[in-house]
XYZ file of C-alpha atoms in Angstrom:
640
model
C 11.180 39.068 -45.310
C 10.389 41.937 -43.268
C 11.301 44.861 -45.803
C 10.735 43.130 -48.736
C 6.764 42.811 -46.917
C 6.499 46.418 -45.975
C 7.785 48.210 -49.096
C 5.333 45.745 -51.091
C 1.667 47.136 -48.866
C 3.390 49.991 -49.352
C 4.118 50.555 -53.066
C 2.182 49.810 -55.040
C -1.266 49.533 -53.086
C -3.974 48.202 -55.266
C -1.995 48.586 -58.583
C -0.844 45.043 -60.371
C 2.987 44.228 -61.286
C 4.977 45.849 -64.580
C 4.068 44.403 -67.321
C 0.274 42.463 -65.608
C -2.667 43.910 -67.143
C -5.104 44.018 -64.687
C -8.603 41.858 -65.360
C -11.348 43.850 -66.928
C -14.566 43.418 -64.650
C -17.937 44.051 -65.447
C -19.631 46.782 -63.458
C -23.116 45.279 -62.850
C -21.008 42.297 -61.992
C -18.823 44.035 -59.725
C -19.343 43.301 -55.834
C -20.000 46.984 -55.597
C -22.406 46.843 -59.319
C -24.443 43.857 -57.528
C -24.962 45.301 -53.966
C -26.063 48.991 -55.555
C -28.644 47.164 -57.715
C -29.195 44.911 -54.404
C -29.251 48.232 -52.746
C -31.687 49.482 -55.567
C -34.477 46.220 -55.370
C -33.936 45.444 -52.466
C -37.587 46.917 -51.664
C -39.636 44.393 -53.223
C -37.114 41.484 -52.592
C -36.843 40.855 -49.331
C -40.568 40.871 -48.939
C -40.294 37.475 -51.189
C -37.816 36.102 -49.002
C -38.143 37.375 -46.100
C -41.785 36.623 -45.803
C -41.015 33.134 -47.328
C -38.141 32.335 -44.715
C -40.830 33.112 -41.617
C -43.606 31.157 -42.868
C -41.696 28.077 -44.364
C -39.597 28.134 -40.474
C -42.966 28.918 -38.548
C -44.552 25.987 -40.680
C -41.977 23.829 -39.375
C -41.875 24.588 -36.332
C -45.553 23.684 -36.626
C -44.747 21.017 -37.935
C -42.200 19.386 -35.283
C -44.540 20.825 -32.207
C -46.849 19.124 -33.688
C -45.302 15.568 -34.536
C -43.909 15.928 -30.919
C -47.351 16.303 -28.921
C -48.446 13.689 -31.099
C -45.551 11.405 -30.535
C -45.995 12.183 -26.747
C -49.438 11.386 -26.694
C -48.177 8.114 -28.139
C -45.844 6.898 -26.132
C -48.444 7.854 -23.407
C -50.411 5.916 -24.698
C -48.215 3.378 -24.978
C -47.641 3.406 -21.310
C -51.047 3.110 -20.258
C -51.799 -0.387 -22.442
C -48.673 -2.057 -21.245
C -49.639 -0.834 -17.662
C -52.722 -3.036 -18.470
C -51.170 -5.382 -19.966
C -48.704 -5.756 -16.769
C -51.138 -5.550 -14.333
C -53.640 -8.909 -16.050
C -50.572 -10.746 -15.576
C -49.796 -9.670 -12.103
C -53.981 -10.433 -11.968
C -52.923 -13.912 -13.689
C -50.379 -14.720 -11.374
C -51.810 -14.103 -8.190
C -55.378 -16.235 -8.711
C -52.669 -19.123 -10.411
C -51.343 -19.161 -7.006
C -54.504 -20.021 -6.272
C -53.508 -23.358 -3.159
C -56.845 -24.401 -4.544
C -55.877 -24.600 -8.860
C -52.831 -25.885 -7.484
C -53.915 -28.701 -5.549
C -57.316 -29.344 -8.090
C -54.450 -29.663 -10.689
C -51.890 -32.541 -8.877
C -55.064 -34.094 -7.522
C -55.568 -34.071 -11.172
C -52.478 -35.271 -12.625
C -52.098 -37.979 -10.620
C -55.944 -40.182 -11.121
C -57.552 -39.743 -7.816
C -60.127 -41.286 -6.681
C -61.297 -38.051 -6.306
C -60.545 -36.734 -9.798
C -63.834 -36.681 -11.196
C -64.554 -34.569 -8.224
C -61.797 -32.095 -8.435
C -62.404 -30.940 -11.330
C -66.350 -30.215 -10.756
C -64.759 -27.634 -7.751
C -62.444 -26.641 -10.078
C -64.610 -25.141 -12.440
C -66.825 -23.326 -9.291
C -63.426 -22.283 -7.977
C -63.598 -20.752 -11.622
C -67.139 -18.875 -12.216
C -67.526 -17.873 -8.600
C -63.721 -16.257 -9.040
C -64.291 -15.063 -12.356
C -65.727 -11.458 -11.595
C -64.959 -10.223 -8.047
C -60.189 -11.159 -10.384
C -61.576 -9.622 -13.497
C -64.478 -7.244 -15.092
C -63.084 -7.756 -18.064
C -62.220 -11.431 -18.029
C -65.348 -13.476 -20.311
C -63.271 -16.696 -19.418
C -61.003 -18.734 -16.984
C -59.850 -21.426 -18.507
C -57.328 -24.233 -16.604
C -55.363 -27.054 -18.202
C -53.337 -30.122 -17.575
C -49.702 -30.985 -17.977
C -50.546 -32.253 -21.372
C -52.963 -28.776 -22.873
C -56.338 -30.432 -22.155
C -58.653 -28.037 -20.602
C -59.667 -30.009 -17.073
C -61.215 -26.961 -16.065
C -63.684 -23.610 -17.381
C -65.892 -21.249 -17.029
C -66.549 -21.222 -20.481
C -68.276 -25.413 -20.518
C -68.207 -25.797 -24.164
C -64.269 -26.018 -23.831
C -63.662 -28.517 -21.147
C -61.786 -31.379 -22.604
C -60.193 -29.384 -25.774
C -56.808 -30.375 -26.798
C -55.045 -26.655 -26.693
C -51.076 -28.295 -27.183
C -50.919 -26.892 -29.853
C -51.683 -23.330 -28.180
C -48.828 -20.773 -27.716
C -51.269 -19.836 -24.683
C -50.630 -23.284 -23.527
C -47.025 -23.909 -24.322
C -45.853 -20.028 -23.699
C -47.932 -19.740 -20.223
C -45.943 -23.059 -18.632
C -42.581 -21.856 -19.509
C -43.733 -17.692 -17.497
C -46.877 -15.934 -17.954
C -47.374 -15.004 -21.442
C -49.641 -12.144 -23.059
C -51.438 -13.332 -27.180
C -54.100 -11.664 -29.031
C -56.666 -14.000 -30.177
C -56.934 -12.839 -33.869
C -60.846 -13.246 -34.174
C -63.014 -14.632 -36.763
C -65.762 -11.403 -37.568
C -67.711 -13.996 -40.099
C -68.533 -16.188 -36.794
C -69.267 -13.542 -34.862
C -65.871 -13.694 -32.550
C -64.555 -10.455 -30.762
C -60.441 -9.518 -30.549
C -59.905 -11.643 -27.253
C -56.559 -11.723 -25.076
C -55.026 -14.549 -23.793
C -53.160 -13.400 -20.798
C -51.737 -16.893 -19.253
C -48.929 -18.042 -17.122
C -48.574 -21.728 -14.867
C -49.365 -22.616 -11.599
C -47.159 -24.483 -9.408
C -46.419 -27.187 -7.156
C -46.555 -26.151 -3.292
C -43.486 -26.667 -3.322
C -42.542 -23.824 -6.394
C -40.495 -25.868 -7.821
C -42.667 -27.291 -10.947
C -45.117 -26.284 -13.228
C -48.051 -28.601 -12.726
C -50.612 -26.815 -15.101
C -51.566 -23.758 -17.083
C -53.567 -20.839 -16.032
C -55.406 -19.265 -19.090
C -57.425 -15.657 -18.141
C -59.286 -14.239 -21.724
C -60.082 -10.655 -21.816
C -62.282 -8.936 -23.966
C -60.575 -5.841 -26.137
C -63.322 -4.025 -25.295
C -61.471 -3.191 -22.370
C -58.546 -1.060 -23.961
C -61.453 1.223 -25.779
C -61.113 3.619 -22.206
C -57.490 4.020 -23.386
C -57.959 4.382 -26.604
C -60.824 6.581 -26.614
C -59.797 9.273 -24.640
C -58.730 11.913 -26.835
C -56.786 14.559 -24.508
C -54.139 16.277 -25.739
C -55.473 15.480 -29.770
C -57.948 18.629 -30.457
C -61.464 17.132 -32.078
C -60.770 15.522 -35.083
C -57.842 13.523 -33.271
C -57.796 9.497 -32.837
C -55.771 6.446 -31.764
C -56.240 3.342 -33.053
C -54.416 -0.553 -32.068
C -53.166 -1.995 -34.731
C -51.939 -6.072 -36.300
C -50.666 -8.211 -39.571
C -52.732 -10.614 -40.333
C -51.695 -11.620 -43.627
C -50.785 -9.199 -45.128
C -53.783 -6.862 -44.015
C -53.631 -4.666 -40.906
C -56.687 -4.580 -38.819
C -57.659 -2.668 -36.116
C -58.296 -4.085 -32.484
C -60.878 -1.483 -30.573
C -63.119 1.087 -32.135
C -62.493 3.461 -34.651
C -63.804 6.589 -34.160
C -64.712 6.633 -37.987
C -66.266 3.467 -38.061
C -67.070 2.233 -35.121
C -69.085 -1.159 -36.376
C -66.143 -2.405 -37.668
C -62.619 -2.660 -35.972
C -61.619 -6.291 -37.001
C -63.571 -6.591 -39.787
C -61.946 -3.159 -41.017
C -58.786 -4.585 -43.278
C -55.995 -2.696 -44.916
C -53.452 -3.191 -47.486
C -50.414 -3.990 -45.656
C -48.349 -2.278 -48.428
C -50.568 0.659 -49.234
C -50.166 3.949 -47.856
C -53.057 3.908 -45.565
C -51.218 1.540 -43.311
C -47.503 2.990 -44.040
C -47.744 4.181 -39.319
C -48.657 1.188 -38.327
C -46.838 -0.512 -40.768
C -44.075 1.113 -39.443
C -44.425 0.004 -35.747
C -44.880 -3.111 -35.869
C -41.458 -3.179 -38.272
C -40.174 -2.187 -34.564
C -40.264 1.702 -35.429
C -41.461 4.655 -33.070
C -41.834 8.539 -33.904
C -44.133 10.414 -36.460
C -45.034 11.557 -40.484
C -47.672 12.775 -42.692
C -49.951 10.579 -44.052
C -53.722 9.264 -45.199
C -55.192 7.131 -42.106
C -58.126 4.417 -42.351
C -60.185 6.704 -44.355
C -58.236 8.016 -47.222
C -56.922 11.573 -45.600
C -54.220 13.194 -44.780
C -53.139 12.995 -41.094
C -49.624 13.082 -38.532
C -49.067 10.113 -37.190
C -47.175 9.162 -34.364
C -46.482 5.149 -34.517
C -45.098 3.295 -31.536
C -44.301 -0.902 -31.199
C -45.470 -2.341 -28.595
C -43.400 -5.545 -29.034
C -44.864 -7.948 -26.120
C -47.740 -8.439 -28.402
C -46.651 -7.615 -31.949
C -48.941 -4.614 -32.090
C -48.002 -1.550 -33.354
C -49.859 2.112 -31.552
C -51.082 4.960 -33.616
C -51.696 8.255 -32.237
C -53.281 10.742 -35.508
C -55.058 14.196 -35.777
C -55.878 15.227 -39.405
C -53.335 17.300 -40.814
C -55.885 19.774 -41.626
C -57.233 21.087 -38.290
C -53.293 20.043 -37.386
C -51.428 23.145 -39.433
C -54.745 25.484 -39.442
C -52.749 28.237 -37.722
C -50.679 28.507 -41.327
C -52.572 30.715 -42.600
C -52.380 33.633 -39.609
C -48.570 32.494 -39.766
C -48.727 33.911 -42.874
C -50.021 37.055 -43.311
C -47.868 38.052 -39.856
C -45.124 36.813 -42.689
C -45.882 39.324 -45.717
C -46.266 42.332 -42.471
C -42.835 41.378 -40.995
C -41.668 40.753 -45.166
C -42.842 44.242 -46.316
C -41.836 46.451 -42.968
C -38.479 44.879 -42.814
C -37.709 45.072 -47.316
C -38.677 48.968 -46.051
C -35.674 49.154 -43.572
C -33.314 47.251 -45.119
C -33.570 49.399 -48.548
C -30.742 52.436 -47.429
C -28.865 50.273 -45.587
C -28.009 48.104 -48.355
C -26.569 51.081 -50.000
C -24.621 52.209 -47.906
C -22.986 48.834 -47.471
C -22.463 48.149 -51.036
C -20.203 52.199 -50.705
C -18.294 51.335 -48.036
C -17.386 47.171 -48.269
C -16.821 46.589 -51.868
C -12.961 49.318 -51.763
C -11.060 46.489 -48.882
C -12.718 43.708 -50.354
C -11.042 45.324 -54.029
C -8.061 45.564 -52.101
C -8.178 41.207 -51.219
C -9.143 40.631 -54.366
C -6.057 42.490 -55.487
C -3.903 40.672 -52.788
C -5.054 37.135 -53.530
C -4.039 37.595 -57.249
C -0.731 38.995 -55.925
C 0.267 35.826 -54.042
C -1.787 32.922 -56.789
C 0.826 34.661 -59.668
C 4.417 33.856 -56.926
C 4.701 36.932 -55.444
C 4.451 35.557 -51.572
C 6.625 39.624 -49.904
C 2.989 40.742 -51.129
C 0.618 42.040 -47.699
C -2.240 43.849 -48.207
C -3.027 46.442 -45.550
C -6.092 47.409 -44.055
C -6.861 49.976 -40.935
C -10.842 48.605 -40.407
C -12.512 46.973 -37.377
C -14.764 44.116 -39.227
C -14.584 40.763 -40.499
C -13.025 42.228 -43.570
C -10.073 43.865 -40.900
C -10.561 41.062 -39.439
C -10.522 38.503 -42.962
C -7.295 41.106 -44.046
C -5.057 40.869 -40.901
C -6.217 36.491 -41.409
C -5.641 37.320 -45.114
C -1.235 38.742 -44.412
C -1.343 35.930 -41.516
C -1.881 32.599 -44.091
C 0.179 34.380 -46.179
C 3.382 34.647 -43.913
C 2.591 30.859 -42.971
C 2.199 29.505 -45.953
C 5.451 31.071 -47.060
C 7.059 29.643 -43.527
C 5.533 26.248 -44.275
C 6.970 26.485 -47.727
C 9.650 26.357 -46.744
C 10.029 23.835 -43.920
C 7.873 21.648 -47.122
C 11.115 22.446 -48.864
C 13.290 21.247 -46.001
C 11.754 18.242 -45.817
C 10.603 16.822 -49.158
C 15.038 16.915 -48.520
C 15.688 15.072 -45.695
C 13.073 13.064 -46.686
C 14.764 11.914 -49.891
C 17.103 11.219 -48.591
C 16.268 8.594 -45.863
C 13.872 7.210 -49.271
C 17.770 7.067 -51.008
C 19.208 5.671 -47.616
C 16.512 2.753 -47.566
C 16.618 1.823 -51.105
C 20.411 1.256 -50.291
C 20.200 -0.143 -46.813
C 17.299 -3.293 -48.412
C 20.127 -3.542 -51.009
C 22.598 -4.251 -49.335
C 20.393 -6.798 -47.251
C 19.214 -8.390 -50.462
C 23.457 -8.428 -50.568
C 23.847 -10.014 -47.086
C 21.112 -12.975 -47.818
C 23.016 -13.563 -51.175
C 26.850 -14.156 -48.857
C 25.217 -16.022 -46.022
C 22.595 -18.263 -49.243
C 25.903 -18.941 -51.286
C 29.198 -17.352 -50.836
C 29.012 -17.845 -47.300
C 27.564 -21.658 -46.970
C 29.554 -22.963 -49.004
C 32.993 -23.098 -47.475
C 31.530 -23.305 -43.731
C 30.140 -26.723 -46.042
C 33.596 -27.958 -46.631
C 34.477 -26.686 -42.836
C 31.005 -28.763 -41.672
C 31.889 -32.353 -44.005
C 35.863 -32.792 -43.122
C 35.019 -32.008 -39.489
C 32.538 -34.445 -39.320
C 35.717 -36.401 -41.889
C 37.503 -35.954 -38.844
C 35.359 -36.931 -36.164
C 34.503 -40.310 -37.687
C 38.294 -41.413 -38.779
C 40.338 -40.234 -35.771
C 37.447 -40.111 -32.933
C 39.472 -42.640 -30.132
C 42.715 -42.684 -32.060
C 44.448 -39.497 -31.065
C 44.163 -38.631 -27.172
C 41.357 -37.111 -25.495
C 41.366 -33.539 -25.528
C 41.927 -34.113 -29.407
C 38.307 -35.647 -30.007
C 36.883 -33.438 -27.654
C 38.057 -30.527 -30.111
C 37.479 -32.010 -33.190
C 33.258 -32.193 -31.221
C 33.580 -28.902 -30.448
C 34.869 -27.972 -33.721
C 31.846 -29.909 -35.571
C 29.165 -28.130 -33.519
C 30.310 -25.230 -34.060
C 30.016 -25.312 -38.050
C 26.248 -26.625 -36.960
C 25.915 -24.357 -35.185
C 27.533 -22.185 -37.384
C 25.567 -23.199 -40.121
C 21.947 -23.140 -38.709
C 22.767 -19.247 -37.846
C 24.064 -18.690 -41.014
C 20.138 -20.407 -42.413
C 17.971 -19.009 -40.018
C 20.080 -15.355 -40.215
C 18.950 -15.398 -44.616
C 14.835 -16.391 -43.369
C 14.889 -13.513 -40.755
C 16.016 -10.671 -44.422
C 13.616 -12.552 -46.298
C 10.730 -12.418 -44.521
C 11.532 -8.236 -46.180
C 12.675 -9.456 -49.253
C 10.996 -13.025 -50.971
C 6.892 -11.679 -50.283
C 3.911 -12.090 -51.237
C 1.261 -10.094 -52.622
C -0.867 -10.132 -50.427
C -4.593 -12.230 -50.728
C -7.755 -13.026 -48.946
C -6.192 -15.676 -46.605
C -8.194 -17.347 -44.486
C -7.114 -17.517 -40.362
C -8.172 -20.752 -39.153
C -6.640 -22.511 -42.983
C -3.864 -21.236 -42.082
C -4.137 -22.255 -38.299
C -4.930 -26.045 -39.642
C -1.426 -25.587 -42.341
C 0.986 -24.722 -38.851
C -0.440 -27.224 -36.637
C 0.075 -29.766 -39.477
C 3.784 -28.854 -39.401
C 3.843 -28.852 -36.518
C 2.280 -32.393 -35.793
C 5.570 -34.776 -35.032
C 6.386 -32.417 -32.082
C 1.892 -31.626 -31.124
C 2.138 -35.707 -30.765
C 4.827 -36.041 -28.822
C 4.043 -33.423 -26.418
C 0.895 -34.145 -26.083
C -0.252 -30.705 -26.571
C -4.051 -29.524 -26.891
C -4.142 -26.878 -29.499
C -8.046 -24.736 -29.622
C -9.259 -22.219 -31.175
C -12.108 -19.004 -31.317
C -13.392 -18.800 -34.567
C -10.875 -16.976 -37.180
C -11.117 -13.968 -38.991
C -9.771 -14.208 -43.325
C -7.476 -11.503 -43.951
C -5.421 -8.974 -46.567
C -1.903 -11.100 -46.318
C 1.074 -12.979 -46.960
C -0.169 -16.761 -46.324
C 3.261 -18.004 -46.740
C 4.261 -15.184 -44.273
C 0.756 -16.057 -42.097
C 1.409 -19.874 -42.206
C 5.494 -19.140 -41.013
C 4.130 -16.792 -37.477
C 1.371 -19.484 -36.801
C 3.988 -21.936 -36.791
C 6.597 -19.811 -34.522
C 4.216 -19.138 -31.871
C 3.536 -22.458 -31.809
C 6.858 -23.877 -31.134
C 7.256 -21.046 -29.398
C 4.782 -22.749 -26.766
C 5.633 -26.124 -26.923
C 9.538 -25.490 -26.198
C 9.413 -22.966 -23.244
C 6.333 -26.070 -21.913
C 5.642 -26.652 -18.302
C 5.210 -29.853 -16.603
C 1.583 -29.698 -17.420
C 0.765 -31.234 -21.402
C 0.685 -27.792 -23.317
C -2.584 -25.949 -23.976
C -2.081 -23.602 -26.881
C -5.485 -21.932 -27.426
C -5.333 -19.123 -30.735
C -8.804 -16.129 -30.313
C -9.316 -13.223 -32.377
C -10.849 -10.292 -31.353
C -12.370 -7.533 -34.394
C -10.534 -3.446 -33.419
C -11.408 -0.963 -35.092
C -9.358 -1.765 -38.604
C -7.372 -3.740 -37.127
C -7.912 -7.664 -36.409
C -6.520 -8.476 -33.089
C -4.922 -11.983 -32.710
C -3.593 -13.774 -29.094
C -1.631 -17.317 -29.119
C -2.392 -17.927 -24.959
C -0.341 -21.028 -23.636
C 0.511 -22.259 -19.795
C 4.734 -22.079 -19.943
C 6.608 -21.923 -17.986
C 6.493 -17.819 -18.526
C 8.576 -15.034 -19.259
C 9.514 -11.967 -16.814
C 8.352 -9.210 -17.805
C 11.927 -7.478 -17.728
C 12.782 -9.991 -20.234
C 9.604 -8.889 -22.758
C 11.933 -5.973 -24.056
C 14.741 -8.119 -25.092
C 12.548 -11.727 -26.185
C 11.604 -9.894 -30.243
C 15.068 -9.172 -30.815
C 17.331 -10.986 -32.747
C 19.380 -13.674 -31.474
C 18.607 -12.995 -27.934
C 18.170 -15.671 -25.852
C 16.751 -16.042 -22.491
C 18.034 -19.176 -21.502
C 21.102 -21.704 -22.109
C 21.016 -23.818 -25.187
C 21.783 -27.038 -23.169
C 17.866 -26.212 -21.523
C 16.458 -24.950 -24.751
C 17.389 -25.011 -29.256
C 17.282 -22.301 -30.758
C 18.763 -19.336 -32.313
C 16.528 -16.587 -31.065
C 15.686 -15.369 -34.023
C 11.435 -17.025 -34.124
C 10.051 -14.226 -32.672
C 12.446 -11.718 -34.042
C 10.886 -13.079 -37.714
C 7.531 -12.827 -36.349
C 8.078 -9.612 -35.292
C 9.065 -8.668 -38.796
C 6.316 -10.156 -40.052
C 3.373 -8.336 -38.398
C 5.532 -5.658 -39.303
C 4.887 -5.768 -42.787
C 1.830 -6.265 -42.438
C 0.562 -3.034 -40.794
C 0.207 -4.677 -37.143
C 1.704 -4.882 -34.295
C 3.033 -8.099 -31.087
C 3.821 -8.448 -27.998
C 2.750 -10.129 -24.925
C 1.509 -9.936 -21.348
C 3.024 -13.596 -18.960
C 4.458 -14.052 -15.518
C 6.368 -17.271 -14.651
C 5.477 -19.721 -14.026
C 1.389 -18.711 -15.476
C 2.060 -19.125 -19.221
C 2.568 -16.717 -21.774
C 0.472 -15.045 -24.118
C 1.243 -13.575 -27.557
C -0.899 -10.622 -29.232
C -0.120 -9.082 -32.577
C -2.397 -7.064 -35.565
C -3.451 -7.778 -38.767
C -5.158 -4.558 -40.431
C -8.703 -6.205 -40.908
């Protein structure tokens, strides 16, 4: 091989094999020609290419930075709003723990003779503490457990039934914040309801609900903060109202109409707020409520179902691009002049070894696997030449190995085919040729037993009994062997199978044994898999029958479950039976292997071997976890 390789390298070098005509290449389409043309045009082309690349990259970087800055602003304002909400919750909780409010609600709720006086005193207490509690509170309401307002700083609200309001229904269980949708036509403004339960002295019983009502103008201090947002920056808070988006705080460019300004939900102007209300967060370029393109970052406030948007006009954000454009042109011109000369030299020095590599590739592709290229360079082309030689050698070796592997595989396939044929023949013999004489032996021994039982001596009766028993056991062994062989030879095409239905069928087949043992077979939700339904019933039935056979003193409890792991379903059959010593785990799935005497437990030891064969036919594996006296769990997998 080495000698042939040396000859291939040293002889022709760049000449094709004898009898083969070299491919003609258009001089203008060759590597050298293209590189020379590139060298001649290099003074003009780089100006456009480099300028464009520089400009586009700078524009992309600037856009990314602007989006990141606006996202940081949006996240900061969101944190401020959430901090505002949590602060209002804390104040509501603190005020609701006031013993005076709790005791007043107790007296009102239990119909005390002082009920009227308690209502009046509670109202005075609310009005007295309203301003000191929070200057932004416009109203405080206290409701009993029926949802009736028993005291309020707004006397018109006293006696109103609030049992259908979320502020009552949610607030009696835990602190709750709700934004009240205003009606501008009625002169209403945006309100924020902060409700919390009022508990008994022991803290175990809710006796009422306290609601602090805020004017949302209190949030204007947060949204009006435009630090880091340039000259046109703005922060908005929006909420969905039917098919529109409405704003909750003052707008920079429409300060008098925040709540009356409605934007259709499906319009492009509503996109940032709509995306936020859908639970998202991010940044994009889109028109705002004025129809002006802006760079907008949006955040979702799940506790109140609001969308927060921080934005700046696109024209202001991308103003630095004019300077970047001029810098890109200057860089392009300077780079073009410098690269022109380098391109010409590169064309000449690069084309020659590339031709050599091209010729070597053609030789190798034509079947000359011994041909190797010889290029002595210490740059990437030299590395490429060495890589080509290494690749050629590896491919040659791999082809040899693959041919050997294919020959071995063919032998294995032929051997498996022969083994399968022999197995089918064995099944045929077991089903007919062996069973027919065995039936005669069994019939005649049973006839001898019936006719001569008690007429001969005791030894004769015992011998005949052993012969009858042995014939019966032989019949069972042949039938089990036949069942085992049919797992692979008499099977159905795979199709979707409901495992719940499979388990029902297996339980139905074993209903007599289940009723006699009093067993309980429970399950988790089971999946649908692609399988042979008949063999799957046989698998489930064998595992349940195994649990019934090897039960302990307690009533059998069998639980079936399944869990998806990647592209497979992992099933488990757990019982509370006698268990298995781990040292026997390697034997239980072997055909005709038994761990107990026949006098203790019946069977031939083929059931679990059939289970293993069925599982393997379905592309899975089966294993066991058990301890003596602590039950057993069989696991197996089936492709989903």
